[in-house]
Short mmCIF file of N, CA and C in Angstrom, two decimals:
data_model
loop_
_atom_site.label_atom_id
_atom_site.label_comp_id
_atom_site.label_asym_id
_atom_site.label_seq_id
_atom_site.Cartn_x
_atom_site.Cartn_y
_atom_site.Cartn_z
N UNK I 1 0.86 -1.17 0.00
CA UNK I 1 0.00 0.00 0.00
C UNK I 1 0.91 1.23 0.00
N UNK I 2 0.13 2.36 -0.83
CA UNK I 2 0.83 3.31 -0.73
C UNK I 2 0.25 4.37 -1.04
N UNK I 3 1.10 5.86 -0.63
CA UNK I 3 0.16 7.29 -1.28
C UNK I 3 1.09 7.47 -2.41
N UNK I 4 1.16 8.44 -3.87
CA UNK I 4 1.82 8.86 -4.59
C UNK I 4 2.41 10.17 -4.32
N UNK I 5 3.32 10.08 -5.21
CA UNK I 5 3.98 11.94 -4.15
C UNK I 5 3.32 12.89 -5.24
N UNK I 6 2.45 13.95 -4.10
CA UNK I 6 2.16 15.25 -4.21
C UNK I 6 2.55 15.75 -5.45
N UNK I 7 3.88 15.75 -5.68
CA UNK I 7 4.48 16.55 -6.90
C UNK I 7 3.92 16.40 -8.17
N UNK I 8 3.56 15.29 -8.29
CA UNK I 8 3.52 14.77 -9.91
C UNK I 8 1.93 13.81 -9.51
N UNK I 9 1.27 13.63 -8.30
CA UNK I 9 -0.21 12.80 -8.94
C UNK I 9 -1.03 13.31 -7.79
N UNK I 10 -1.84 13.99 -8.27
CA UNK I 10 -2.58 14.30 -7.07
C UNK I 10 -3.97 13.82 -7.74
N UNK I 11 -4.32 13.91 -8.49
CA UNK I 11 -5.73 13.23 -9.05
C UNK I 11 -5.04 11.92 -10.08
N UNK I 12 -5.12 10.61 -9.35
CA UNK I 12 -5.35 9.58 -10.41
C UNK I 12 -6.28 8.88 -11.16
N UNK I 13 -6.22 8.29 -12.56
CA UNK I 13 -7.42 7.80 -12.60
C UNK I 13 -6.68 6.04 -13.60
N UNK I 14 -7.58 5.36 -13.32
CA UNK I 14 -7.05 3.89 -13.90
C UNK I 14 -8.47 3.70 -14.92
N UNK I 15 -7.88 3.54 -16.07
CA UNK I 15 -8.96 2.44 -17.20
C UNK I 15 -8.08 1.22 -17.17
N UNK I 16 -9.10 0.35 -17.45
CA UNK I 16 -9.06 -1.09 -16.85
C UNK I 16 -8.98 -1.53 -18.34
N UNK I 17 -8.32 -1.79 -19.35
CA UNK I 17 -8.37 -2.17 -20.64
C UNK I 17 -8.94 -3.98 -20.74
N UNK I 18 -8.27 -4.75 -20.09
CA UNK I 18 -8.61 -6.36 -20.33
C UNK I 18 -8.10 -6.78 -18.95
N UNK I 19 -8.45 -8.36 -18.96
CA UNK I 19 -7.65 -9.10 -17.91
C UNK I 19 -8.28 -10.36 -18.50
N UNK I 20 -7.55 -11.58 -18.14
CA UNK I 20 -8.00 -12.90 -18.79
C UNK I 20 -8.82 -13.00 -17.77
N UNK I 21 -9.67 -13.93 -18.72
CA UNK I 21 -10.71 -14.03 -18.66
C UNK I 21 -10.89 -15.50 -17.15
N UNK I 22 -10.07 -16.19 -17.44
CA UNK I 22 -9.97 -17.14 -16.13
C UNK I 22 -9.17 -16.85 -15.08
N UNK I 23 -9.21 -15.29 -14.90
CA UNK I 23 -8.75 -14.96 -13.37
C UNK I 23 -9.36 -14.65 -12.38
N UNK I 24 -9.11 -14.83 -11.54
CA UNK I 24 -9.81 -13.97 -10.00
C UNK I 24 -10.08 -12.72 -9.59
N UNK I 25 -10.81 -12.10 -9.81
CA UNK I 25 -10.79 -10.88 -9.69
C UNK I 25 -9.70 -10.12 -9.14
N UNK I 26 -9.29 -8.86 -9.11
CA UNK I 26 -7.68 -8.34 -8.41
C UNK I 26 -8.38 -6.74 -7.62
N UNK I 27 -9.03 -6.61 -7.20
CA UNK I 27 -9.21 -5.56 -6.70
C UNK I 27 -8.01 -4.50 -6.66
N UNK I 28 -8.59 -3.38 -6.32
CA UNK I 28 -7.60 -2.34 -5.98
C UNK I 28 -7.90 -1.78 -4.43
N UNK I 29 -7.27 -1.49 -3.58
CA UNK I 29 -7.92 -1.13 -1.93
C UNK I 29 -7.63 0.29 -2.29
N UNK I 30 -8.08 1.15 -1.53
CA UNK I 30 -8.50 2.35 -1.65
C UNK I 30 -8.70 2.51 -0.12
N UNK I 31 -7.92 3.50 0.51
CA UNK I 31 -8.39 3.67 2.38
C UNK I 31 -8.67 5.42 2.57
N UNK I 32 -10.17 5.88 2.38
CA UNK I 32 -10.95 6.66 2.01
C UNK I 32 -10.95 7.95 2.81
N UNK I 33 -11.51 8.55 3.17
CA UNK I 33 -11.12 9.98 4.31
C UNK I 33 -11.62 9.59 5.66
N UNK I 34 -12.65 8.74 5.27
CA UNK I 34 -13.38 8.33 6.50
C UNK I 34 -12.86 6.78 7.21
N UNK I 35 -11.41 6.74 7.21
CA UNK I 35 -10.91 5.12 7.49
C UNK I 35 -11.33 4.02 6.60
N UNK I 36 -12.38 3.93 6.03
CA UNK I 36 -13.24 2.85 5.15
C UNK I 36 -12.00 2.25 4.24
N UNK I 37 -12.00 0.82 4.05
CA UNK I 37 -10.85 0.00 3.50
C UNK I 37 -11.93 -0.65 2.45
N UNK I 38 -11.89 -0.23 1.32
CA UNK I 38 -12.29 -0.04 0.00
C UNK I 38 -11.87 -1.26 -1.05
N UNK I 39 -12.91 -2.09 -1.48
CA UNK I 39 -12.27 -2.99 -1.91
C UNK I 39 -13.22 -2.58 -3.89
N UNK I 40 -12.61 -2.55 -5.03
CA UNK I 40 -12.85 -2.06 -6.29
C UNK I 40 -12.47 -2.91 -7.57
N UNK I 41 -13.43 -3.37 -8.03
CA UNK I 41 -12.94 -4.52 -8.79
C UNK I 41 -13.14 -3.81 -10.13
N UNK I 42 -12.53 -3.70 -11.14
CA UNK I 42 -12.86 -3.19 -12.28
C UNK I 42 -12.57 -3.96 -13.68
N UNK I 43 -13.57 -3.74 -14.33
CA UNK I 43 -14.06 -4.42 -15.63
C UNK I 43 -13.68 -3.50 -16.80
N UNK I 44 -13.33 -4.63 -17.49
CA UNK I 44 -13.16 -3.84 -19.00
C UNK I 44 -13.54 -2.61 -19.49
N UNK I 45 -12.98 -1.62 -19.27
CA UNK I 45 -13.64 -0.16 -19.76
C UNK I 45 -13.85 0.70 -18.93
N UNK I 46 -13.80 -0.10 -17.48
CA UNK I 46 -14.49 0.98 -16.47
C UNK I 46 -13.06 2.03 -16.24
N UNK I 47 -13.36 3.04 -15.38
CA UNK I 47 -12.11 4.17 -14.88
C UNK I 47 -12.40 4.48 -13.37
N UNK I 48 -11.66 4.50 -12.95
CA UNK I 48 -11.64 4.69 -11.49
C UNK I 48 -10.98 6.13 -11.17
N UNK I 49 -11.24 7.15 -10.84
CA UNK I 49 -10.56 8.69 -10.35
C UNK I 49 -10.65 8.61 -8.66
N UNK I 50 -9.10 8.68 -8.16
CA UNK I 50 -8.77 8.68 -6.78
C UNK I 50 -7.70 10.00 -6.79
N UNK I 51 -7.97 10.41 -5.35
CA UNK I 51 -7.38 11.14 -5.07
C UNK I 51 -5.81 10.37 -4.26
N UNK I 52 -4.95 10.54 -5.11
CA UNK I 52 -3.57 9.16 -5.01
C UNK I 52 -2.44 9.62 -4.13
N UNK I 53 -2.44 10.77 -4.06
CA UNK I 53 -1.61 11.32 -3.50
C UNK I 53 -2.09 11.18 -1.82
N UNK I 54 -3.17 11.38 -1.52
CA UNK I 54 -4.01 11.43 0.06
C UNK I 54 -4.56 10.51 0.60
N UNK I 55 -4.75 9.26 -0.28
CA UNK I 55 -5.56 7.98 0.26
C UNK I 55 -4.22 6.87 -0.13
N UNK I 56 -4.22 6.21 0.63
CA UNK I 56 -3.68 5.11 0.77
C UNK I 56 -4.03 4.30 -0.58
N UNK I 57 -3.21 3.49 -1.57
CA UNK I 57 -4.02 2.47 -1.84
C UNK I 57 -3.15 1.67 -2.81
N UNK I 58 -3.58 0.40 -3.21
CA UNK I 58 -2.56 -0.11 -4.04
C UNK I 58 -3.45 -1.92 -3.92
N UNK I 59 -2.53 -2.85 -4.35
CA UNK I 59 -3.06 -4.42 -4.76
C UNK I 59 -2.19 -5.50 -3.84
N UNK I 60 -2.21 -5.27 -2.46
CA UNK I 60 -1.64 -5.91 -1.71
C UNK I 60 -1.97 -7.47 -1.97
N UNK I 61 -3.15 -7.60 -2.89
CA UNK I 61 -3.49 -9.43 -2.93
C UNK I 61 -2.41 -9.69 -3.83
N UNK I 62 -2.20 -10.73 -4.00
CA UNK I 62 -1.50 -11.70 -5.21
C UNK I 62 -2.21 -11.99 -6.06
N UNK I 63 -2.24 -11.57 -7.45
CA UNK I 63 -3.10 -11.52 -8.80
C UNK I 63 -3.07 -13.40 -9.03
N UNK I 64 -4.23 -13.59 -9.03
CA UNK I 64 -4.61 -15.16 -9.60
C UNK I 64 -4.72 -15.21 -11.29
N UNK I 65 -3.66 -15.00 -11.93
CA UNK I 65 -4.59 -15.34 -13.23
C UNK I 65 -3.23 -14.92 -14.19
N UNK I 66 -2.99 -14.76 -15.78
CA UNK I 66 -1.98 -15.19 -16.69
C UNK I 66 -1.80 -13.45 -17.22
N UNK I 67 -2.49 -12.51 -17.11
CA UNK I 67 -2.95 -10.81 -17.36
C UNK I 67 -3.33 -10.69 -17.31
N UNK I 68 -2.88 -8.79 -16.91
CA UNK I 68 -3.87 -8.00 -16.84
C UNK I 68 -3.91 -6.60 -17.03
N UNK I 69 -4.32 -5.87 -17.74
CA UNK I 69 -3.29 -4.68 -18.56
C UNK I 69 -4.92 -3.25 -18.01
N UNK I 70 -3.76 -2.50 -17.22
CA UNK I 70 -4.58 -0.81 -17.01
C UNK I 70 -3.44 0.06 -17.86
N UNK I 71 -4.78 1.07 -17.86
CA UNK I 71 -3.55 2.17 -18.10
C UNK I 71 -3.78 3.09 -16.85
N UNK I 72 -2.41 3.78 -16.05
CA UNK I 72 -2.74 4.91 -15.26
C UNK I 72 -2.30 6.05 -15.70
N UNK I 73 -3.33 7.35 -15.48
CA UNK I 73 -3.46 8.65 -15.82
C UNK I 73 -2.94 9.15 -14.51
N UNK I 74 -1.87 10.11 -14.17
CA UNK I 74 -2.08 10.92 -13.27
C UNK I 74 -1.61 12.72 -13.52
N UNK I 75 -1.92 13.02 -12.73
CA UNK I 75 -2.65 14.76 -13.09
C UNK I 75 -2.61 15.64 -12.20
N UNK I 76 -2.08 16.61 -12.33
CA UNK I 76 -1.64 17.48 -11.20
C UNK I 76 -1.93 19.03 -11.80
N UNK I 77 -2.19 20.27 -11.12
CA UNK I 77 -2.43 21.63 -12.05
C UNK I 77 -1.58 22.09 -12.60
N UNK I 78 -1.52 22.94 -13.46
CA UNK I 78 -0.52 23.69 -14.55
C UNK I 78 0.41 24.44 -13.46
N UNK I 79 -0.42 24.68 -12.43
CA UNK I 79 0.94 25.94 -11.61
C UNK I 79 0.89 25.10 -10.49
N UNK I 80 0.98 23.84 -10.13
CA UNK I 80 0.77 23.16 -8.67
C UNK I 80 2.14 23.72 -8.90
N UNK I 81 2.54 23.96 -7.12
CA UNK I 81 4.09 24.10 -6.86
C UNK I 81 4.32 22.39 -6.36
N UNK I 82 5.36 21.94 -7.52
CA UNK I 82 6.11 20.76 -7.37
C UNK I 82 7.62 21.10 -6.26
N UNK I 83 7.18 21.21 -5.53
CA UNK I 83 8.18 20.79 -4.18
C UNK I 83 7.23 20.25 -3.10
N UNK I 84 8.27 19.84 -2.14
CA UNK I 84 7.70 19.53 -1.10
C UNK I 84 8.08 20.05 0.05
N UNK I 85 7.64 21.49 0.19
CA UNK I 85 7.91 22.66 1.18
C UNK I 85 6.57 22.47 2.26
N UNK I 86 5.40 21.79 1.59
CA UNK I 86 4.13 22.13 2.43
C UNK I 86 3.64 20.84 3.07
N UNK I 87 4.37 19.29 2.76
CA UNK I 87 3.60 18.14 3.07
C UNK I 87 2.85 18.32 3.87
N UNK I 88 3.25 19.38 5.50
CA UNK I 88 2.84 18.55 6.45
C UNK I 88 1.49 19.31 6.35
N UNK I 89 1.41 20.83 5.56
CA UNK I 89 0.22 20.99 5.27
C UNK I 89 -1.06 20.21 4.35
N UNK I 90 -0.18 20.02 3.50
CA UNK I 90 -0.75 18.93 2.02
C UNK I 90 -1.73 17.40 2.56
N UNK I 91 -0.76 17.44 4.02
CA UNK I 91 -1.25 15.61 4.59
C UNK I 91 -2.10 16.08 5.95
N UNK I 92 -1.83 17.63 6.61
CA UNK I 92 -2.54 17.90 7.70
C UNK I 92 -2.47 16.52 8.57
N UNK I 93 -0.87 16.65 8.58
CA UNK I 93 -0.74 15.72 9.94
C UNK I 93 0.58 16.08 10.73
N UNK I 94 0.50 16.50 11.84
CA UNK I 94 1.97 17.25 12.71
C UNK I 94 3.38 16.53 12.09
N UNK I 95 4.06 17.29 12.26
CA UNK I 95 5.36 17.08 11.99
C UNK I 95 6.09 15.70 12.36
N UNK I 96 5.70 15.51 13.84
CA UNK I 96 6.38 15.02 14.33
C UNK I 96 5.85 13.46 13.95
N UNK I 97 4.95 13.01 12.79
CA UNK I 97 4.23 12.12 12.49
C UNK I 97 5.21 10.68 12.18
N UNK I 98 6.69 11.26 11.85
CA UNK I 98 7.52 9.92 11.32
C UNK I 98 8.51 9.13 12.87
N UNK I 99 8.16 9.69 13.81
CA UNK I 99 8.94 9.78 14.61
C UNK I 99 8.72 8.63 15.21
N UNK I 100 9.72 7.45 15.57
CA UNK I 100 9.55 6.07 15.94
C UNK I 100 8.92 5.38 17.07
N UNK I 101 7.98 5.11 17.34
CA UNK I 101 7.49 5.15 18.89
C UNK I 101 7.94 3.60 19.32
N UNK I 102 8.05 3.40 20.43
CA UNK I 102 8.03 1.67 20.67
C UNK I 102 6.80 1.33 20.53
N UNK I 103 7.14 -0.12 20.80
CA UNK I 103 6.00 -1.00 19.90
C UNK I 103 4.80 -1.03 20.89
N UNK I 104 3.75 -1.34 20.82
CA UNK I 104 2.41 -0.84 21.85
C UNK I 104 2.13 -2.71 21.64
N UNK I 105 1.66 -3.01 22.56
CA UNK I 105 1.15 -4.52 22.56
C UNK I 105 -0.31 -4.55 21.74
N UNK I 106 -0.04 -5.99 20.92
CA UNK I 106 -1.75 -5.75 20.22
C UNK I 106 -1.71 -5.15 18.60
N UNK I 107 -0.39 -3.72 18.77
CA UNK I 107 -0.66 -3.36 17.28
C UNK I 107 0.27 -4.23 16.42
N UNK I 108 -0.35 -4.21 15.13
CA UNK I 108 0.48 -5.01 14.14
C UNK I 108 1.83 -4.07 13.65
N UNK I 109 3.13 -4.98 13.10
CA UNK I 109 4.14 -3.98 12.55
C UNK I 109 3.81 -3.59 11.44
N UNK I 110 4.34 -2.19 11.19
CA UNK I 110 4.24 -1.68 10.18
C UNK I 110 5.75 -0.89 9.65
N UNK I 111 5.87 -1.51 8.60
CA UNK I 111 7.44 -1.11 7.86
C UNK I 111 6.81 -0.05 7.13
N UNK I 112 7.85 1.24 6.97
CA UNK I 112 7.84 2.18 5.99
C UNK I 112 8.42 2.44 5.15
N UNK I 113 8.46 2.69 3.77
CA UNK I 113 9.36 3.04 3.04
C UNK I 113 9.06 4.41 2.03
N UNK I 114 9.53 5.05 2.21
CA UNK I 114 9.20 6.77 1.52
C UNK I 114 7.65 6.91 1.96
N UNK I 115 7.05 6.37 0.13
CA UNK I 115 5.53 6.40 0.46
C UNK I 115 4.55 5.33 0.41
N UNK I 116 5.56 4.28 1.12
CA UNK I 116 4.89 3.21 0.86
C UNK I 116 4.77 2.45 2.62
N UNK I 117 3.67 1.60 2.68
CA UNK I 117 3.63 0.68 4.01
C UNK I 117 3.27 -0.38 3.95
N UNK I 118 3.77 -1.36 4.90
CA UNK I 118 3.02 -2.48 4.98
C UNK I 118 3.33 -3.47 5.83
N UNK I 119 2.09 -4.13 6.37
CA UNK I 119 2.13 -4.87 7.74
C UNK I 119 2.51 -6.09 7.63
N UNK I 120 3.97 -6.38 7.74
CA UNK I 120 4.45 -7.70 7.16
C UNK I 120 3.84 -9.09 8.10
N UNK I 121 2.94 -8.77 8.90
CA UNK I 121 2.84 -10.17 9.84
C UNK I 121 1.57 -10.58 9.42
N UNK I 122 0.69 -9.49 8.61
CA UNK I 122 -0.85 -9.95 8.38
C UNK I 122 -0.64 -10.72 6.79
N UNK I 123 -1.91 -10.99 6.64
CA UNK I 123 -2.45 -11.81 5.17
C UNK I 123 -2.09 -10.93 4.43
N UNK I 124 -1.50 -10.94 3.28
CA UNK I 124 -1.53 -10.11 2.07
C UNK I 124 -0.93 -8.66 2.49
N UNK I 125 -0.40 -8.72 3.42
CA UNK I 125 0.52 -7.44 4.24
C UNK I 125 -0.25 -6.18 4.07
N UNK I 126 -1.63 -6.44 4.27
CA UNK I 126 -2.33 -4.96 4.78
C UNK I 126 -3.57 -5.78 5.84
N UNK I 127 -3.61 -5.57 7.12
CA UNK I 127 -4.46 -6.27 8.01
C UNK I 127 -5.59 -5.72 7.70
N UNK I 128 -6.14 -4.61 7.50
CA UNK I 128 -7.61 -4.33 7.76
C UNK I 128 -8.35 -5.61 6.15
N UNK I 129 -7.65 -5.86 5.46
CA UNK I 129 -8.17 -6.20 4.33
C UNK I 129 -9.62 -7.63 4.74
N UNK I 130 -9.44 -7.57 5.96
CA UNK I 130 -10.14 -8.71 6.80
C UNK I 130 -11.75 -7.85 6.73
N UNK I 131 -12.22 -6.58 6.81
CA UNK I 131 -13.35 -5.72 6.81
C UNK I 131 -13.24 -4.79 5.87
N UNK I 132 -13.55 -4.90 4.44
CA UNK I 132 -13.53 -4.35 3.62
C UNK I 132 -14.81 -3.67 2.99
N UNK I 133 -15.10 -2.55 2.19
CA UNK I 133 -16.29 -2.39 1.33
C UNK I 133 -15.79 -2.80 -0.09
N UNK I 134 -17.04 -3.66 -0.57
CA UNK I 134 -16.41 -4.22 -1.72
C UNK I 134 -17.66 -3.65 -2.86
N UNK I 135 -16.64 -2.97 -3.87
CA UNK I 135 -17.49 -2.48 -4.97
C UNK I 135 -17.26 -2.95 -6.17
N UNK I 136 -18.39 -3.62 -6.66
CA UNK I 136 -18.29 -4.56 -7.46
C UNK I 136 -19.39 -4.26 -8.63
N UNK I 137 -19.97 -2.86 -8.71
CA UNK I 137 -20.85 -2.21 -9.89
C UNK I 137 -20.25 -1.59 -10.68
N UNK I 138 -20.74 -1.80 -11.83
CA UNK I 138 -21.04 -1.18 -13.16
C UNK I 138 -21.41 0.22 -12.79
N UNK I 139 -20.53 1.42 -13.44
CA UNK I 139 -21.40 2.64 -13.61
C UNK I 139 -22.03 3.33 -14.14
N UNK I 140 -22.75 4.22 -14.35
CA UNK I 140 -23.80 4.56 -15.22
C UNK I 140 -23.08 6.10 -15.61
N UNK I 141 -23.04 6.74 -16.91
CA UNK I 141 -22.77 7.81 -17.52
C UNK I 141 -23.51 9.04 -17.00
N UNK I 142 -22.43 9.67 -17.05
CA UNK I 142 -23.21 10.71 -16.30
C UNK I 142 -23.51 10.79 -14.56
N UNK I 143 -23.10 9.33 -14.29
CA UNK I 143 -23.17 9.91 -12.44
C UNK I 143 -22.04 9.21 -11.59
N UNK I 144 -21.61 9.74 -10.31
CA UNK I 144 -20.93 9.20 -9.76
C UNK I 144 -21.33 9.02 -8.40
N UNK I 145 -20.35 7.93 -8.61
CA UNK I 145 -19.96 6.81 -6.43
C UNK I 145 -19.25 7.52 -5.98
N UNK I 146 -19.27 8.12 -4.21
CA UNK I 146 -18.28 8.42 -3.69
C UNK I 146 -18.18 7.55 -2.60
N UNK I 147 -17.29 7.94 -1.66
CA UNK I 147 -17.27 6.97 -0.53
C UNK I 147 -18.41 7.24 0.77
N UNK I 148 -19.39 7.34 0.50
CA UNK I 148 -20.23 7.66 0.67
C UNK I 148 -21.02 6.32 0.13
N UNK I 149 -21.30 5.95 0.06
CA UNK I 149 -21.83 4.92 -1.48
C UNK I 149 -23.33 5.70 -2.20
N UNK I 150 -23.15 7.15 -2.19
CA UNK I 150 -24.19 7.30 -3.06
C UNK I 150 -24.10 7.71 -4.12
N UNK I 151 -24.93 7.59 -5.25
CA UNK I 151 -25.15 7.42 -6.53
C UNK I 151 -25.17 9.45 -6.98
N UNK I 152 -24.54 9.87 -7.32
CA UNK I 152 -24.81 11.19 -7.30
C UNK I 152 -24.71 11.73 -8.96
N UNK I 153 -25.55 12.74 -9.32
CA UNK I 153 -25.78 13.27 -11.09
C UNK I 153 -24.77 13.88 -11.30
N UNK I 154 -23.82 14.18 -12.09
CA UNK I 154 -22.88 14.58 -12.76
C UNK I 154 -23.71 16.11 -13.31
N UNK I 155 -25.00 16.37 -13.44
CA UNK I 155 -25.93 17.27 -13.99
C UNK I 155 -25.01 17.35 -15.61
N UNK I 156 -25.50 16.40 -16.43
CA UNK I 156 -24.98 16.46 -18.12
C UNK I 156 -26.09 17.18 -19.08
N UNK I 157 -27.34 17.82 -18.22
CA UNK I 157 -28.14 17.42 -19.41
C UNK I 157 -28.11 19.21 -19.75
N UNK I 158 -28.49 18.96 -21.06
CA UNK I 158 -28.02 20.13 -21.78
C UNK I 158 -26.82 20.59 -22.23
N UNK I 159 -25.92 19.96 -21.80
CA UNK I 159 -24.53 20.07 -21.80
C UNK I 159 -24.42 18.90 -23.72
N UNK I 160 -23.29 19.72 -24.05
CA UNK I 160 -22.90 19.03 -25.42
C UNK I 160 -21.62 17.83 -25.24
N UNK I 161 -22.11 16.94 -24.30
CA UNK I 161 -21.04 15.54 -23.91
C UNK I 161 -22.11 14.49 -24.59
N UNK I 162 -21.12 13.61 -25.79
CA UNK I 162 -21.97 12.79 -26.14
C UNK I 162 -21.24 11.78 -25.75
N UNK I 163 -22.49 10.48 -25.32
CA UNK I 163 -21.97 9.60 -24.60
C UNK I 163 -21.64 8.78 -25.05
N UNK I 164 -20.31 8.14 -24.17
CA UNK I 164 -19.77 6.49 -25.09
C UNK I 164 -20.08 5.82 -25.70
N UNK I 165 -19.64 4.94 -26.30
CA UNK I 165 -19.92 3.84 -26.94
C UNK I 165 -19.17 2.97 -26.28
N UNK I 166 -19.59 1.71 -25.28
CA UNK I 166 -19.08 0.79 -24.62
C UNK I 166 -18.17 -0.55 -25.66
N UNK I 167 -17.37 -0.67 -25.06
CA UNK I 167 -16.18 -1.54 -26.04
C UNK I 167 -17.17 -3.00 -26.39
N UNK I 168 -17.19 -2.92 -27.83
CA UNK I 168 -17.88 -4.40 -27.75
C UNK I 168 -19.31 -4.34 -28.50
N UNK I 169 -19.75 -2.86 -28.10
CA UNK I 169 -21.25 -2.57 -28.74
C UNK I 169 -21.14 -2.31 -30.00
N UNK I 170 -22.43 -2.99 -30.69
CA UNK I 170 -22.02 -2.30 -32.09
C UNK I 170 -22.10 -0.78 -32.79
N UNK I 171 -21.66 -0.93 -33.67
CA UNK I 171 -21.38 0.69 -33.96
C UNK I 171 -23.25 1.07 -34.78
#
């Protein structure tokens, strides 16, 4: 699991191009504003937009299956300032956040590396993956899921966006 650095991805988004067809699904975890451990399975065509830089997230399972091909987009503003003068504002978490504490009885370890973590003693080296939300829908044009799980309008109408053509449909 991991966040992306600030500099270069602050809005990601993944299209899901293929995966064979006799694999196991591969989710992506996603750990949301509200703690929620996000489980996202995505299908041919679909796109996923996370905020990558601020949420945790990544494919701690072991992929069951022979491929599986995304493409990732990531996206940052024309004048974002690319340094990292502001993290501790950017992450709104005190300074003193890296600082080594001894070990507390009960909690699991957790190794760090830049921007990456992971709990080498649990299943699949992220423990919460045991209570997950698992999203496993199709979306509809024009509206979006947040973590929230509600269905919310994009408001398209009148607007000159003409809509997809899903991979596969005929022309």
């Amino acid at each position: 699991m991991h966040v992306d650095k600030s500099g270069t991805h602050i809005v990601s988004a993944i299209l899901h191009v293929d995966h064979d067809p006799k694999s196991k699904p591969w989710p992506i975890i996603i750990e949301d504003y509200y703690g929620n451990i996000n489980e996202v399975i995505l299908e041919k065509g679909d796109v996923l937009l996370y905020e990558s830089s601020k949420c945790f997230h990544g494919r701690p399972r072991r992929f069951e299956g022979e491929w599986y091909t995304s493409l990732f987009i990531h996206y940052y503003p024309s004048d974002w300032k690319r340094t990292y003068d502001n993290l501790e504002v950017h992450y709104r978490i005190p300074p003193e956040w890296s600082d080594v504490l001894p070990p507390k009885p009960g909690l699991e370890k957790l190794i760090m590396a830049e921007t990456s973590a992971l709990e080498p003693d649990c299943h699949d080296t992220w423990c919460t993956l045991n209570n997950t939300i698992k999203w496993d829908v199709r979306g509809e044009f024009g509206k979006t899921f947040s973590g929230d799980r509600v269905l919310r309008d994009l408001d398209f109408e009148g607007k000159e966006i003409r809509k997809p053509r899903h991979w596969g449909e005929e022309t």
